[in-house]
PDB file of C-alpha atoms in Angstrom:
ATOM      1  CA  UNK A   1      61.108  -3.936 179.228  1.00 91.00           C
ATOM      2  CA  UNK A   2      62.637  -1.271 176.821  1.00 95.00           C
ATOM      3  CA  UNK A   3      62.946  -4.001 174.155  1.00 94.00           C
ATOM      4  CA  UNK A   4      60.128  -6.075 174.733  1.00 92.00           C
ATOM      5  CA  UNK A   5      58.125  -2.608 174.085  1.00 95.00           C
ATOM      6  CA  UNK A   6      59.706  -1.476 171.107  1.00 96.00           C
ATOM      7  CA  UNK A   7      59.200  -5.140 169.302  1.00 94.00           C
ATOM      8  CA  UNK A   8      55.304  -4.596 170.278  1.00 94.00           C
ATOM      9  CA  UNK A   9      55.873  -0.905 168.789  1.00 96.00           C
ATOM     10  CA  UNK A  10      56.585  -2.624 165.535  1.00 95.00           C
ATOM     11  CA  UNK A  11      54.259  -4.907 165.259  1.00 93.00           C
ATOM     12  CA  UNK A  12      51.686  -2.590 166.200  1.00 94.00           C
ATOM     13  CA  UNK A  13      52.820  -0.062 163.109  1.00 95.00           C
ATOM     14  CA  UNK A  14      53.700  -3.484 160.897  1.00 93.00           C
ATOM     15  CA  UNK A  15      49.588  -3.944 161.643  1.00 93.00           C
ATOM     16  CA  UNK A  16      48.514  -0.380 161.107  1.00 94.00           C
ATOM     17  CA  UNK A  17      50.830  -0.688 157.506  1.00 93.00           C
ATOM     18  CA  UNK A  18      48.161  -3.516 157.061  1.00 92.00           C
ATOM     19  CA  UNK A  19      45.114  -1.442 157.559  1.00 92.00           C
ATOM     20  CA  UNK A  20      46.722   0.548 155.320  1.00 92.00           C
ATOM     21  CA  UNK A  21      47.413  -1.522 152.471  1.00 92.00           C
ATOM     22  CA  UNK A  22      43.817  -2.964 153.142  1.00 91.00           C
ATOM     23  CA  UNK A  23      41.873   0.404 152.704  1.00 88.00           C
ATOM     24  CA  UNK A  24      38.153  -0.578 152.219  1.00 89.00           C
ATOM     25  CA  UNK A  25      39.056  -4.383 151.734  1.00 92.00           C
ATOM     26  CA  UNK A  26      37.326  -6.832 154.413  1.00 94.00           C
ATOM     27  CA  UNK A  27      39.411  -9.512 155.988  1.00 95.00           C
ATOM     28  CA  UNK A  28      37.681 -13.070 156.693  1.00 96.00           C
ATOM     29  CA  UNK A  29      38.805 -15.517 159.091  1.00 96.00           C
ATOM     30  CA  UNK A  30      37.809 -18.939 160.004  1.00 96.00           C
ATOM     31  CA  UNK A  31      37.157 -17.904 163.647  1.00 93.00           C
ATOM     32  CA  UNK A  32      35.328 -15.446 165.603  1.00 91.00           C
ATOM     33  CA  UNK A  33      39.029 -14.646 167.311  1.00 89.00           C
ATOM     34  CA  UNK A  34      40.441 -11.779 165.650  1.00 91.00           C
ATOM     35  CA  UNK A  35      38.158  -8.864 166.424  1.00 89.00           C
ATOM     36  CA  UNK A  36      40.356  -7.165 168.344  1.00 88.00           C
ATOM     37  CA  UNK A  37      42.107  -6.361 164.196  1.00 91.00           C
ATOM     38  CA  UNK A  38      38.147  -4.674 163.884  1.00 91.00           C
ATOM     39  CA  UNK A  39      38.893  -3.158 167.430  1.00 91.00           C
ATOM     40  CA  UNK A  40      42.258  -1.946 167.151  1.00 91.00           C
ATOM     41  CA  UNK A  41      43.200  -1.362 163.523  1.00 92.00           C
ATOM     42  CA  UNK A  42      39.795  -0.492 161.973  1.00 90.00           C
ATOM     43  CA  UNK A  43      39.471  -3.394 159.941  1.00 92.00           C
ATOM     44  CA  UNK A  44      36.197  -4.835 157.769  1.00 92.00           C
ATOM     45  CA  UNK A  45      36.290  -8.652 159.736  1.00 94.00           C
ATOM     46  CA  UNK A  46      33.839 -10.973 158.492  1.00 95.00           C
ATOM     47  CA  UNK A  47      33.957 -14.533 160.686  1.00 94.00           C
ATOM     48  CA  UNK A  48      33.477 -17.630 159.485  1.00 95.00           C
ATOM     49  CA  UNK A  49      33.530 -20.797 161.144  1.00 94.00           C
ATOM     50  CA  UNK A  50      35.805 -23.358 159.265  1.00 96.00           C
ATOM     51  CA  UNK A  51      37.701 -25.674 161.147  1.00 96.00           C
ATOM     52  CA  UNK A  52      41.252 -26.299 159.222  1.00 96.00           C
ATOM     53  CA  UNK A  53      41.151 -29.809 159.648  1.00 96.00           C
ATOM     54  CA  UNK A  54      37.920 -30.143 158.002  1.00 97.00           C
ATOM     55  CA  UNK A  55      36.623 -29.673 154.640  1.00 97.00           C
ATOM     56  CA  UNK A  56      33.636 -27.128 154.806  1.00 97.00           C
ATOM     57  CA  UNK A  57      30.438 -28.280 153.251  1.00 96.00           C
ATOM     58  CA  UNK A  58      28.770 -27.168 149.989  1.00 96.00           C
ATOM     59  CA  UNK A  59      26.437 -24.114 152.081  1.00 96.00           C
ATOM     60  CA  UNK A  60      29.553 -23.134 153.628  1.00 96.00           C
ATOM     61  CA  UNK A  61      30.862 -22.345 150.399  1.00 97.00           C
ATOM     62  CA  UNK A  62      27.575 -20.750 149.055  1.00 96.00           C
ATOM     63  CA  UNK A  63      28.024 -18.362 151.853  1.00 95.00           C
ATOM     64  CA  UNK A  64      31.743 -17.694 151.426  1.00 96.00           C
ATOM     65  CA  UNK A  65      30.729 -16.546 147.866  1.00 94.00           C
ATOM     66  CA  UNK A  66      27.809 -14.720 148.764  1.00 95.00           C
ATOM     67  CA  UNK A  67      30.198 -12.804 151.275  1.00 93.00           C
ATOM     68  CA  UNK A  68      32.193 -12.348 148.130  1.00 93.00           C
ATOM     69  CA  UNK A  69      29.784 -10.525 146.467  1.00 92.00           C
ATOM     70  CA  UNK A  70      29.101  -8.204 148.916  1.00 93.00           C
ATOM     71  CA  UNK A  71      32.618  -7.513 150.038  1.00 92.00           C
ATOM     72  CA  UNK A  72      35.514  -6.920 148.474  1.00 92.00           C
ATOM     73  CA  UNK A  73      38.037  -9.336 150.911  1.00 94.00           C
ATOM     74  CA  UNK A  74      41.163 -11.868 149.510  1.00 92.00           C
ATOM     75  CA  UNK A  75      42.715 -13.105 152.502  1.00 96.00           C
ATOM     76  CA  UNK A  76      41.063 -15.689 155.076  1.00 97.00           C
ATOM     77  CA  UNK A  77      43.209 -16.236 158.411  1.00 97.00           C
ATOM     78  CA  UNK A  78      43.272 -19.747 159.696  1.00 97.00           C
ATOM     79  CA  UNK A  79      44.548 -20.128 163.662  1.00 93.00           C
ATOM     80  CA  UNK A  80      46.555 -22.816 161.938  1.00 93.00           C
ATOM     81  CA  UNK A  81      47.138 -24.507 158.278  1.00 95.00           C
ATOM     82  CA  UNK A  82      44.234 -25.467 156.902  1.00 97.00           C
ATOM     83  CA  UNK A  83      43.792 -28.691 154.329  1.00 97.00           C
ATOM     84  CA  UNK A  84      45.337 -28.611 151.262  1.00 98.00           C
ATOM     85  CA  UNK A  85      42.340 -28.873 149.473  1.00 97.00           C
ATOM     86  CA  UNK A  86      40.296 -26.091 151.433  1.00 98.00           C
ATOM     87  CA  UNK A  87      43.392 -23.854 150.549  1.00 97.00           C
ATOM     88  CA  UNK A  88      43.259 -24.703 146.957  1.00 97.00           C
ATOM     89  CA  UNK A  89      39.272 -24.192 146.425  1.00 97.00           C
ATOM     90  CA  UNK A  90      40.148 -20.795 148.310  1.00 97.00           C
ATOM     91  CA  UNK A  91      42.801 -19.819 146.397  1.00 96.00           C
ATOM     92  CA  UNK A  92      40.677 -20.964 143.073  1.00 96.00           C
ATOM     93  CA  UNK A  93      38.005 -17.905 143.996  1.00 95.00           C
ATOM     94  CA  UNK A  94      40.314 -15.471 144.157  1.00 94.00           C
ATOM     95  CA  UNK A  95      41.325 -15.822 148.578  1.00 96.00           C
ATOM     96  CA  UNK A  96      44.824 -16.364 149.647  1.00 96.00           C
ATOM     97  CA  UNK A  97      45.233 -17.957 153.077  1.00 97.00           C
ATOM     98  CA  UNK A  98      47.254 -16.720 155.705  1.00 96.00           C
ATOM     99  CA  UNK A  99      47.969 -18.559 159.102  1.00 95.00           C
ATOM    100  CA  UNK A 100      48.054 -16.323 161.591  1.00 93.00           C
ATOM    101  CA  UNK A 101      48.368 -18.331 165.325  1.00 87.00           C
ATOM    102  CA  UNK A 102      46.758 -16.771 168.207  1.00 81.00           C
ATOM    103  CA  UNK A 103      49.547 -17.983 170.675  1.00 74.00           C
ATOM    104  CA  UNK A 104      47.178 -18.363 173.486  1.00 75.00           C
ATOM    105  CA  UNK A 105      49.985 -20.445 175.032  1.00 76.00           C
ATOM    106  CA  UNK A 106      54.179 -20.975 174.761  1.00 74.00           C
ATOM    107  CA  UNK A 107      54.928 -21.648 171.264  1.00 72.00           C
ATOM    108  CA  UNK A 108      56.677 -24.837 170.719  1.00 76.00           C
ATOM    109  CA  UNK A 109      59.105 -23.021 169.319  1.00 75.00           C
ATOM    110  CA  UNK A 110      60.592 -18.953 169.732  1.00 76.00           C
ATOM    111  CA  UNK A 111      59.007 -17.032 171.824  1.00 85.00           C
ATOM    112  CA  UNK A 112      55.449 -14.898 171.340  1.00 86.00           C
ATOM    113  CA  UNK A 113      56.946 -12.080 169.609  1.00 89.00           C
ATOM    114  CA  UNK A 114      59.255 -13.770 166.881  1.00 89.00           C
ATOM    115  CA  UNK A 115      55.825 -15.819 166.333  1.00 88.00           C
ATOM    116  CA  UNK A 116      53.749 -12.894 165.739  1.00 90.00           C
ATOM    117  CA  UNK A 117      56.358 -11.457 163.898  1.00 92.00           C
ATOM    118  CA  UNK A 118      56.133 -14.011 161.287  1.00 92.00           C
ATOM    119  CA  UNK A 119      52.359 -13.797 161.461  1.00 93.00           C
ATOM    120  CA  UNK A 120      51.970 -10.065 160.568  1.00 93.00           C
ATOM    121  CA  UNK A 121      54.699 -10.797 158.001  1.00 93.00           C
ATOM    122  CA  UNK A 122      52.451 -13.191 156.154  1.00 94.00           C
ATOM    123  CA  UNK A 123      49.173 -11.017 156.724  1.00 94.00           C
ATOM    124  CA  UNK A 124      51.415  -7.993 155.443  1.00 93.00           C
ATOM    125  CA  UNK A 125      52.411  -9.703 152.320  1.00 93.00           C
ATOM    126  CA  UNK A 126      49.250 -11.135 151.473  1.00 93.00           C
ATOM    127  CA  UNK A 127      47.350  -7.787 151.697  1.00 92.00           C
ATOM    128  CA  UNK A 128      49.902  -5.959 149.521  1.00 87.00           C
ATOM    129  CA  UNK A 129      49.785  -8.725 146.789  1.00 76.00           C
TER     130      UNK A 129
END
């Protein structure tokens, strides 16, 4: 228990170093699944709904750059890795993408911890970039 509660220590202060290194940047992701970030570490979330598998459509992308405009955000977290091409025309305006699994279930591989390790690790670097 000791251990298992000092790993979720530090990736609850590895998150709050986020928010941080965020400051009055908004965050959008592809899913209406990560407000507990809004919730728990104060962040701007702005959800989308973009599957990764499939290439958003032309009024998707009107809106993503009419959120732009409004908001200052350059990271979008996928659930998992989106298309090559969706990351590219994201990247081209200025968003990196970070994958950041929700681990709802086992992961196929590790465990839930060493997972979300890895995912606040990307999200981390991303926002400090």
């Amino acid at each position: 228990f000791n251990q298992l509660k000092s790993e979720l220590d530090d990736l609850h202060n590895e998150m709050k170093e986020v928010s941080t290194a965020l400051g009055d940047n908004s965050i959008i992701t592809s899913h209406p699944l990560y407000q507990y970030m809004q919730e728990g570490y104060g962040l701007d979330v702005i959800s989308m709904h973009w599957e990764p598998r499939e290439m958003p459509g032309e009024d998707e992308w009107k809106e993503i750059r009419h959120l732009l405009g409004h908001h200052n955000a350059k990271v979008m977290i996928y659930e998992a890795e989106p298309l090559p091409e969706i990351k590219t025309k994201l990247e081209q305006i200025g968003i990196k993408v970070v994958v950041f699994e929700l681990h709802g279930n086992r992961p196929e591989n590790g465990d839930f911890v060493e997972e979300m390790k890895k995912s606040v690790g990307e999200l981390k670097k991303a926002v400090s970039t």
